[in-house]
């Protein structure tokens, strides 16, 4: 049975990879930017899923590291640094910022930590809107075109493949972390910090490490976003974006890479649909925001009631039950045949 499930998982991974690689070409040109934003959200949510599912920490300000990555890449590129180097610097700066901020923040737990991370984002938004070197409320414009090894990313399709490559790297790193010895320590930490510490797990160090890693993922996504859009401003990183990432994790399933990808896909497509409905003729100006908040609340309630482990784990459980039911029916059928023969 385990071999069957593993083979199904491998086939599913190959199928998803093939479909993801074909989407930029198959989608209408107007939908490719939505696909790029979906991939960037999946990068951020993969890190947040590790933080929530393995580190046992909840961040309501993950968009702040997305913002740090975006502003870092934009500022460095605007001031003459090669664009490819500015992009590589974005996750490094976001990771360093998280390591610095995380030392005092991770002394908090539960909702105290969640509100502290939210406060960090509010502070960063306020600072960015007041600083002339960051462009103020207008933001930084005129970001140079991204170039890597002489290749210029000039259209949406090229950025779609760049975002897809970045997501592949993030998933590979996350998978290796989960399967490593520190990953087992993180699982123990998420279950019980006291038990993990008594077993020799360096709780404080692991918490800071996964917090910084998730911020680095967000910083990478922010760097790609800055070059893709061509400008960054405080309005590009609203507080609602952080809540959106948390909803993606909860709906997809915490502590699973597949859950992060599924949650990002479902919520991004749903928000695009709601935005299309909210901007229809005759709808009030606040309709898109109101619909988004309503759907966030409704999805969280439904997920907690009917699928508390998320979409991926819920579907995996159904698959296991189906395989077990098939095995039980086969065994019962064979037993019945033996009994008839002996009779």
mmCIF file of C-alpha atoms in Angstrom:
data_model
loop_
_atom_site.group_PDB
_atom_site.id
_atom_site.type_symbol
_atom_site.label_atom_id
_atom_site.label_comp_id
_atom_site.label_asym_id
_atom_site.label_seq_id
_atom_site.Cartn_x
_atom_site.Cartn_y
_atom_site.Cartn_z
ATOM 1 C CA UNK A 1 0.000 0.000 0.000
ATOM 2 C CA UNK A 2 2.825 2.408 0.889
ATOM 3 C CA UNK A 3 4.514 1.624 -2.427
ATOM 4 C CA UNK A 4 1.274 2.417 -4.260
ATOM 5 C CA UNK A 5 0.906 5.729 -2.445
ATOM 6 C CA UNK A 6 4.523 6.660 -3.187
ATOM 7 C CA UNK A 7 4.085 5.879 -6.874
ATOM 8 C CA UNK A 8 0.928 7.973 -6.945
ATOM 9 C CA UNK A 9 2.793 10.830 -5.288
ATOM 10 C CA UNK A 10 5.619 10.638 -7.846
ATOM 11 C CA UNK A 11 3.187 10.614 -10.759
ATOM 12 C CA UNK A 12 1.309 13.552 -9.257
ATOM 13 C CA UNK A 13 4.536 15.532 -8.839
ATOM 14 C CA UNK A 14 5.574 14.876 -12.455
ATOM 15 C CA UNK A 15 2.105 15.819 -13.715
ATOM 16 C CA UNK A 16 2.069 19.055 -11.701
ATOM 17 C CA UNK A 17 5.556 19.979 -12.944
ATOM 18 C CA UNK A 18 4.578 19.389 -16.580
ATOM 19 C CA UNK A 19 1.358 21.386 -16.260
ATOM 20 C CA UNK A 20 3.128 24.227 -14.434
ATOM 21 C CA UNK A 21 5.787 24.452 -17.154
ATOM 22 C CA UNK A 22 3.164 24.516 -19.905
ATOM 23 C CA UNK A 23 0.852 27.089 -18.299
ATOM 24 C CA UNK A 24 2.738 30.280 -19.337
ATOM 25 C CA UNK A 25 2.386 29.290 -22.984
ATOM 26 C CA UNK A 26 -1.157 27.932 -22.781
ATOM 27 C CA UNK A 27 -2.697 30.777 -20.772
ATOM 28 C CA UNK A 28 -4.112 33.877 -22.464
ATOM 29 C CA UNK A 29 -1.651 36.801 -22.245
ATOM 30 C CA UNK A 30 -3.942 38.656 -19.841
ATOM 31 C CA UNK A 31 -3.818 35.759 -17.341
ATOM 32 C CA UNK A 32 -0.041 35.238 -17.283
ATOM 33 C CA UNK A 33 0.499 38.023 -14.665
ATOM 34 C CA UNK A 34 -2.009 36.253 -12.402
ATOM 35 C CA UNK A 35 -0.002 33.058 -12.822
ATOM 36 C CA UNK A 36 3.217 34.880 -11.874
ATOM 37 C CA UNK A 37 1.602 36.265 -8.712
ATOM 38 C CA UNK A 38 0.293 32.773 -7.895
ATOM 39 C CA UNK A 39 3.831 31.355 -8.101
ATOM 40 C CA UNK A 40 5.212 34.160 -5.941
ATOM 41 C CA UNK A 41 2.498 33.526 -3.355
ATOM 42 C CA UNK A 42 3.394 29.818 -3.372
ATOM 43 C CA UNK A 43 7.023 30.709 -2.603
ATOM 44 C CA UNK A 44 6.028 32.790 0.419
ATOM 45 C CA UNK A 45 3.465 30.267 1.639
ATOM 46 C CA UNK A 46 5.958 27.389 1.422
ATOM 47 C CA UNK A 47 8.136 29.161 3.965
ATOM 48 C CA UNK A 48 5.178 30.136 6.121
ATOM 49 C CA UNK A 49 3.942 26.536 6.106
ATOM 50 C CA UNK A 50 7.323 25.424 7.462
ATOM 51 C CA UNK A 51 7.162 28.119 10.133
ATOM 52 C CA UNK A 52 3.633 27.225 11.230
ATOM 53 C CA UNK A 53 3.715 23.470 10.721
ATOM 54 C CA UNK A 54 7.235 22.691 11.939
ATOM 55 C CA UNK A 55 8.298 25.707 13.970
ATOM 56 C CA UNK A 56 4.926 25.936 15.679
ATOM 57 C CA UNK A 57 4.899 29.735 15.195
ATOM 58 C CA UNK A 58 2.226 31.925 13.598
ATOM 59 C CA UNK A 59 3.245 35.033 11.651
ATOM 60 C CA UNK A 60 0.683 37.658 10.721
ATOM 61 C CA UNK A 61 3.349 39.838 9.136
ATOM 62 C CA UNK A 62 4.964 37.576 6.552
ATOM 63 C CA UNK A 63 4.343 40.198 3.885
ATOM 64 C CA UNK A 64 6.840 42.417 5.724
ATOM 65 C CA UNK A 65 9.699 40.162 4.535
ATOM 66 C CA UNK A 66 8.144 40.097 1.069
ATOM 67 C CA UNK A 67 8.327 43.883 1.293
ATOM 68 C CA UNK A 68 11.935 43.863 2.519
ATOM 69 C CA UNK A 69 12.949 41.680 -0.406
ATOM 70 C CA UNK A 70 11.112 43.875 -2.904
ATOM 71 C CA UNK A 71 12.516 47.158 -1.598
ATOM 72 C CA UNK A 72 16.034 45.710 -1.262
ATOM 73 C CA UNK A 73 16.130 44.523 -4.866
ATOM 74 C CA UNK A 74 14.624 47.774 -6.120
ATOM 75 C CA UNK A 75 16.965 50.067 -4.154
ATOM 76 C CA UNK A 76 20.079 48.133 -5.107
ATOM 77 C CA UNK A 77 19.115 48.037 -8.790
ATOM 78 C CA UNK A 78 18.183 51.719 -8.886
ATOM 79 C CA UNK A 79 21.554 52.635 -7.363
ATOM 80 C CA UNK A 80 23.539 50.821 -10.029
ATOM 81 C CA UNK A 81 24.048 47.283 -8.744
ATOM 82 C CA UNK A 82 23.659 44.615 -11.451
ATOM 83 C CA UNK A 83 20.060 43.513 -11.421
ATOM 84 C CA UNK A 84 20.839 39.800 -11.077
ATOM 85 C CA UNK A 85 22.972 40.566 -8.031
ATOM 86 C CA UNK A 86 20.207 42.750 -6.577
ATOM 87 C CA UNK A 87 17.806 39.831 -6.973
ATOM 88 C CA UNK A 88 20.192 37.462 -5.186
ATOM 89 C CA UNK A 89 20.668 40.006 -2.405
ATOM 90 C CA UNK A 90 16.919 40.254 -1.716
ATOM 91 C CA UNK A 91 16.527 36.894 0.123
ATOM 92 C CA UNK A 92 19.852 37.413 1.923
ATOM 93 C CA UNK A 93 18.761 40.798 3.298
ATOM 94 C CA UNK A 94 15.324 39.453 4.251
ATOM 95 C CA UNK A 95 16.943 36.499 6.055
ATOM 96 C CA UNK A 96 19.337 38.796 7.925
ATOM 97 C CA UNK A 97 16.476 41.112 8.916
ATOM 98 C CA UNK A 98 14.452 38.166 10.213
ATOM 99 C CA UNK A 99 17.419 36.853 12.193
ATOM 100 C CA UNK A 100 17.850 40.279 13.784
ATOM 101 C CA UNK A 101 14.155 40.844 14.476
ATOM 102 C CA UNK A 102 13.575 37.244 15.516
ATOM 103 C CA UNK A 103 15.918 37.335 18.511
ATOM 104 C CA UNK A 104 13.516 39.447 20.628
ATOM 105 C CA UNK A 105 10.286 38.435 18.849
ATOM 106 C CA UNK A 106 10.667 34.679 19.252
ATOM 107 C CA UNK A 107 10.678 35.048 23.012
ATOM 108 C CA UNK A 108 6.937 35.486 22.532
ATOM 109 C CA UNK A 109 4.530 32.653 21.822
ATOM 110 C CA UNK A 110 1.100 32.086 20.364
ATOM 111 C CA UNK A 111 -1.027 35.112 19.624
ATOM 112 C CA UNK A 112 1.548 37.420 21.237
ATOM 113 C CA UNK A 113 4.062 36.489 18.523
ATOM 114 C CA UNK A 114 1.402 36.755 15.816
ATOM 115 C CA UNK A 115 0.490 40.305 16.829
ATOM 116 C CA UNK A 116 4.167 41.249 17.188
ATOM 117 C CA UNK A 117 4.886 40.204 13.591
ATOM 118 C CA UNK A 118 1.839 42.174 12.490
ATOM 119 C CA UNK A 119 3.221 45.205 14.330
ATOM 120 C CA UNK A 120 6.526 44.798 12.475
ATOM 121 C CA UNK A 121 4.752 45.085 9.154
ATOM 122 C CA UNK A 122 2.793 48.138 10.274
ATOM 123 C CA UNK A 123 6.035 49.816 11.382
ATOM 124 C CA UNK A 124 7.763 49.017 8.093
ATOM 125 C CA UNK A 125 4.833 50.349 6.073
ATOM 126 C CA UNK A 126 4.868 53.566 8.070
ATOM 127 C CA UNK A 127 8.630 54.004 7.694
ATOM 128 C CA UNK A 128 8.606 53.297 3.956
ATOM 129 C CA UNK A 129 5.845 55.839 3.419
ATOM 130 C CA UNK A 130 7.810 58.573 5.213
ATOM 131 C CA UNK A 131 11.303 58.097 3.764
ATOM 132 C CA UNK A 132 12.300 60.007 0.642
ATOM 133 C CA UNK A 133 15.047 57.517 -0.208
ATOM 134 C CA UNK A 134 12.365 54.806 -0.346
ATOM 135 C CA UNK A 135 10.098 56.905 -2.555
ATOM 136 C CA UNK A 136 7.601 57.768 0.171
ATOM 137 C CA UNK A 137 3.967 56.927 -0.452
ATOM 138 C CA UNK A 138 4.547 57.070 -4.208
ATOM 139 C CA UNK A 139 7.193 54.359 -4.007
ATOM 140 C CA UNK A 140 10.245 53.533 -6.090
ATOM 141 C CA UNK A 141 9.744 53.730 -9.834
ATOM 142 C CA UNK A 142 11.987 53.193 -12.810
ATOM 143 C CA UNK A 143 13.458 49.903 -11.598
ATOM 144 C CA UNK A 144 15.876 48.645 -14.286
ATOM 145 C CA UNK A 145 14.975 45.623 -16.345
ATOM 146 C CA UNK A 146 16.218 42.343 -14.885
ATOM 147 C CA UNK A 147 19.118 40.825 -16.799
ATOM 148 C CA UNK A 148 20.788 37.493 -16.081
ATOM 149 C CA UNK A 149 23.854 36.433 -18.107
ATOM 150 C CA UNK A 150 22.919 38.881 -20.860
ATOM 151 C CA UNK A 151 19.304 37.702 -21.081
ATOM 152 C CA UNK A 152 16.742 40.450 -20.466
ATOM 153 C CA UNK A 153 13.419 39.533 -18.843
ATOM 154 C CA UNK A 154 11.188 41.669 -21.002
ATOM 155 C CA UNK A 155 7.782 39.958 -20.996
ATOM 156 C CA UNK A 156 5.372 38.219 -18.641
ATOM 157 C CA UNK A 157 6.211 34.722 -19.891
ATOM 158 C CA UNK A 158 9.892 35.138 -19.028
ATOM 159 C CA UNK A 159 8.960 36.198 -15.498
ATOM 160 C CA UNK A 160 6.583 33.266 -15.229
ATOM 161 C CA UNK A 161 9.461 30.873 -15.864
ATOM 162 C CA UNK A 162 11.715 32.839 -13.508
ATOM 163 C CA UNK A 163 9.101 32.582 -10.748
ATOM 164 C CA UNK A 164 8.625 28.894 -11.519
ATOM 165 C CA UNK A 165 12.385 28.286 -11.253
ATOM 166 C CA UNK A 166 12.474 30.189 -7.947
ATOM 167 C CA UNK A 167 9.583 28.078 -6.641
ATOM 168 C CA UNK A 168 11.384 24.882 -7.668
ATOM 169 C CA UNK A 169 14.489 25.961 -5.719
ATOM 170 C CA UNK A 170 12.393 26.848 -2.676
ATOM 171 C CA UNK A 171 10.523 23.532 -2.758
ATOM 172 C CA UNK A 172 13.806 21.627 -3.076
ATOM 173 C CA UNK A 173 15.301 23.459 -0.093
ATOM 174 C CA UNK A 174 12.157 22.981 1.978
ATOM 175 C CA UNK A 175 11.998 19.273 1.111
ATOM 176 C CA UNK A 176 15.633 18.757 2.140
ATOM 177 C CA UNK A 177 15.078 20.634 5.397
ATOM 178 C CA UNK A 178 12.014 18.554 6.254
ATOM 179 C CA UNK A 179 13.812 15.260 5.548
ATOM 180 C CA UNK A 180 16.958 16.232 7.464
ATOM 181 C CA UNK A 181 17.789 15.721 11.132
ATOM 182 C CA UNK A 182 16.930 19.371 11.947
ATOM 183 C CA UNK A 183 13.582 18.725 10.262
ATOM 184 C CA UNK A 184 12.849 15.943 12.723
ATOM 185 C CA UNK A 185 13.834 18.297 15.514
ATOM 186 C CA UNK A 186 11.430 20.891 14.159
ATOM 187 C CA UNK A 187 8.600 18.351 14.129
ATOM 188 C CA UNK A 188 9.314 17.570 17.765
ATOM 189 C CA UNK A 189 9.427 21.291 18.521
ATOM 190 C CA UNK A 190 6.025 21.879 16.946
ATOM 191 C CA UNK A 191 4.541 19.095 19.066
ATOM 192 C CA UNK A 192 5.995 20.221 22.399
ATOM 193 C CA UNK A 193 8.801 22.693 23.023
ATOM 194 C CA UNK A 194 9.405 21.294 26.507
ATOM 195 C CA UNK A 195 9.656 17.703 25.277
ATOM 196 C CA UNK A 196 11.881 18.724 22.368
ATOM 197 C CA UNK A 197 14.219 20.688 24.619
ATOM 198 C CA UNK A 198 14.446 17.821 27.109
ATOM 199 C CA UNK A 199 15.413 15.567 24.170
ATOM 200 C CA UNK A 200 18.351 17.783 23.270
ATOM 201 C CA UNK A 201 16.769 19.875 20.505
ATOM 202 C CA UNK A 202 18.143 23.463 20.508
ATOM 203 C CA UNK A 203 14.692 25.020 20.516
ATOM 204 C CA UNK A 204 15.703 28.686 20.345
ATOM 205 C CA UNK A 205 18.167 28.099 17.518
ATOM 206 C CA UNK A 206 15.769 26.007 15.457
ATOM 207 C CA UNK A 207 12.950 28.504 15.891
ATOM 208 C CA UNK A 208 15.178 31.345 14.747
ATOM 209 C CA UNK A 209 16.488 29.262 11.828
ATOM 210 C CA UNK A 210 13.058 28.354 10.440
ATOM 211 C CA UNK A 211 11.829 31.921 11.023
ATOM 212 C CA UNK A 212 14.785 33.270 9.031
ATOM 213 C CA UNK A 213 14.411 30.635 6.301
ATOM 214 C CA UNK A 214 10.748 31.471 5.779
ATOM 215 C CA UNK A 215 11.685 35.162 5.587
ATOM 216 C CA UNK A 216 14.353 34.375 3.003
ATOM 217 C CA UNK A 217 11.780 32.635 0.824
ATOM 218 C CA UNK A 218 9.507 35.672 1.107
ATOM 219 C CA UNK A 219 12.422 37.989 0.289
ATOM 220 C CA UNK A 220 13.180 36.030 -2.875
ATOM 221 C CA UNK A 221 9.553 36.317 -3.978
ATOM 222 C CA UNK A 222 9.626 40.034 -3.188
ATOM 223 C CA UNK A 223 12.715 40.535 -5.328
ATOM 224 C CA UNK A 224 11.116 38.833 -8.317
ATOM 225 C CA UNK A 225 7.954 40.881 -7.726
ATOM 226 C CA UNK A 226 9.877 44.178 -7.786
ATOM 227 C CA UNK A 227 11.423 43.487 -11.192
ATOM 228 C CA UNK A 228 8.200 42.019 -12.567
ATOM 229 C CA UNK A 229 6.004 44.994 -11.649
ATOM 230 C CA UNK A 230 8.712 47.617 -12.187
ATOM 231 C CA UNK A 231 8.010 49.609 -9.028
ATOM 232 C CA UNK A 232 7.391 49.075 -5.317
ATOM 233 C CA UNK A 233 5.327 51.146 -2.901
ATOM 234 C CA UNK A 234 3.823 50.658 0.580
ATOM 235 C CA UNK A 235 0.494 49.959 -1.092
ATOM 236 C CA UNK A 236 2.035 46.951 -2.819
ATOM 237 C CA UNK A 237 2.378 45.148 0.527
ATOM 238 C CA UNK A 238 -0.854 45.671 2.500
ATOM 239 C CA UNK A 239 -1.594 44.012 5.816
ATOM 240 C CA UNK A 240 -4.333 42.021 4.092
ATOM 241 C CA UNK A 241 -1.601 40.258 2.120
ATOM 242 C CA UNK A 242 -0.199 38.703 5.306
ATOM 243 C CA UNK A 243 -3.651 37.412 6.260
ATOM 244 C CA UNK A 244 -3.988 36.051 2.738
ATOM 245 C CA UNK A 245 -0.821 33.992 3.199
ATOM 246 C CA UNK A 246 -2.073 32.581 6.513
ATOM 247 C CA UNK A 247 -5.373 31.584 4.901
ATOM 248 C CA UNK A 248 -3.465 29.835 2.110
ATOM 249 C CA UNK A 249 -1.486 27.822 4.664
ATOM 250 C CA UNK A 250 -4.555 26.846 6.684
ATOM 251 C CA UNK A 251 -6.627 25.892 3.641
ATOM 252 C CA UNK A 252 -3.807 23.917 2.030
ATOM 253 C CA UNK A 253 -2.550 22.344 5.251
ATOM 254 C CA UNK A 254 0.248 23.409 7.595
ATOM 255 C CA UNK A 255 3.549 21.597 7.539
ATOM 256 C CA UNK A 256 3.197 20.246 3.992
ATOM 257 C CA UNK A 257 4.833 21.526 0.834
ATOM 258 C CA UNK A 258 1.972 20.231 -1.299
ATOM 259 C CA UNK A 259 -0.416 22.021 1.036
ATOM 260 C CA UNK A 260 1.361 25.330 0.476
ATOM 261 C CA UNK A 261 1.122 24.921 -3.291
ATOM 262 C CA UNK A 262 -2.522 23.861 -3.165
ATOM 263 C CA UNK A 263 -3.519 26.650 -0.787
ATOM 264 C CA UNK A 264 -1.763 29.322 -2.860
ATOM 265 C CA UNK A 265 -3.437 28.055 -6.030
ATOM 266 C CA UNK A 266 -6.954 27.827 -4.616
ATOM 267 C CA UNK A 267 -6.929 31.193 -2.835
ATOM 268 C CA UNK A 268 -5.257 33.096 -5.678
ATOM 269 C CA UNK A 269 -7.754 31.804 -8.239
ATOM 270 C CA UNK A 270 -10.652 32.455 -5.874
ATOM 271 C CA UNK A 271 -9.502 36.018 -5.208
ATOM 272 C CA UNK A 272 -9.152 36.625 -8.935
ATOM 273 C CA UNK A 273 -12.728 35.433 -9.423
ATOM 274 C CA UNK A 274 -13.983 37.632 -6.583
ATOM 275 C CA UNK A 275 -12.085 40.606 -7.974
ATOM 276 C CA UNK A 276 -13.730 40.089 -11.360
ATOM 277 C CA UNK A 277 -17.131 39.943 -9.661
ATOM 278 C CA UNK A 278 -16.408 42.962 -7.460
ATOM 279 C CA UNK A 279 -15.342 45.129 -10.397
ATOM 280 C CA UNK A 280 -18.383 44.355 -12.503
ATOM 281 C CA UNK A 281 -20.534 47.244 -13.594
ATOM 282 C CA UNK A 282 -22.886 48.401 -10.869
ATOM 283 C CA UNK A 283 -20.834 47.000 -7.972
ATOM 284 C CA UNK A 284 -19.707 49.450 -5.247
ATOM 285 C CA UNK A 285 -16.044 50.480 -5.096
ATOM 286 C CA UNK A 286 -15.479 48.590 -1.840
ATOM 287 C CA UNK A 287 -16.918 45.324 -3.207
ATOM 288 C CA UNK A 288 -13.574 43.588 -3.962
ATOM 289 C CA UNK A 289 -12.211 44.200 -0.441
ATOM 290 C CA UNK A 290 -15.473 43.272 1.265
ATOM 291 C CA UNK A 291 -15.748 40.056 -0.730
ATOM 292 C CA UNK A 292 -12.139 39.171 0.049
ATOM 293 C CA UNK A 293 -12.555 39.619 3.810
ATOM 294 C CA UNK A 294 -15.809 37.659 3.776
ATOM 295 C CA UNK A 295 -14.248 34.776 1.872
ATOM 296 C CA UNK A 296 -11.208 34.680 4.196
ATOM 297 C CA UNK A 297 -13.457 34.308 7.206
ATOM 298 C CA UNK A 298 -15.734 31.774 5.543
ATOM 299 C CA UNK A 299 -12.834 29.638 4.308
ATOM 300 C CA UNK A 300 -11.175 29.583 7.725
ATOM 301 C CA UNK A 301 -14.409 28.498 9.397
ATOM 302 C CA UNK A 302 -15.087 25.794 6.799
ATOM 303 C CA UNK A 303 -11.494 24.557 6.908
ATOM 304 C CA UNK A 304 -11.517 24.294 10.690
ATOM 305 C CA UNK A 305 -14.887 22.524 10.734
ATOM 306 C CA UNK A 306 -14.644 20.090 7.836
ATOM 307 C CA UNK A 307 -10.965 19.774 6.938
ATOM 308 C CA UNK A 308 -8.819 20.873 9.905
ATOM 309 C CA UNK A 309 -5.697 19.257 8.427
ATOM 310 C CA UNK A 310 -6.058 21.082 5.119
ATOM 311 C CA UNK A 311 -6.924 20.087 1.584
ATOM 312 C CA UNK A 312 -3.861 17.977 0.871
ATOM 313 C CA UNK A 313 -3.895 15.917 4.056
ATOM 314 C CA UNK A 314 -7.655 15.520 3.850
ATOM 315 C CA UNK A 315 -7.413 14.210 0.283
ATOM 316 C CA UNK A 316 -4.437 12.015 1.223
ATOM 317 C CA UNK A 317 -6.447 10.500 4.071
ATOM 318 C CA UNK A 318 -9.317 9.787 1.687
ATOM 319 C CA UNK A 319 -6.852 8.136 -0.711
ATOM 320 C CA UNK A 320 -5.430 5.941 2.052
ATOM 321 C CA UNK A 321 -8.903 4.907 3.140
ATOM 322 C CA UNK A 322 -9.745 4.079 -0.465
ATOM 323 C CA UNK A 323 -6.610 1.940 -0.837
ATOM 324 C CA UNK A 324 -7.289 0.176 2.461
ATOM 325 C CA UNK A 325 -10.907 -0.434 1.475
ATOM 326 C CA UNK A 326 -9.757 -1.913 -1.833
ATOM 327 C CA UNK A 327 -7.224 -4.130 -0.054
ATOM 328 C CA UNK A 328 -9.847 -5.265 2.457
ATOM 329 C CA UNK A 329 -12.286 -6.148 -0.324
ATOM 330 C CA UNK A 330 -9.579 -8.131 -2.134
ATOM 331 C CA UNK A 331 -8.671 -10.050 1.017
ATOM 332 C CA UNK A 332 -12.340 -10.712 1.797
ATOM 333 C CA UNK A 333 -12.940 -11.953 -1.748
ATOM 334 C CA UNK A 334 -9.974 -14.321 -1.571
ATOM 335 C CA UNK A 335 -11.068 -15.614 1.833
ATOM 336 C CA UNK A 336 -14.565 -16.248 0.491
ATOM 337 C CA UNK A 337 -13.192 -18.191 -2.472
ATOM 338 C CA UNK A 338 -11.044 -20.356 -0.157
ATOM 339 C CA UNK A 339 -14.046 -21.109 2.058
ATOM 340 C CA UNK A 340 -16.149 -22.144 -0.947
ATOM 341 C CA UNK A 341 -13.381 -24.370 -2.246
ATOM 342 C CA UNK A 342 -12.903 -26.066 1.137
ATOM 343 C CA UNK A 343 -16.635 -26.599 1.390
#
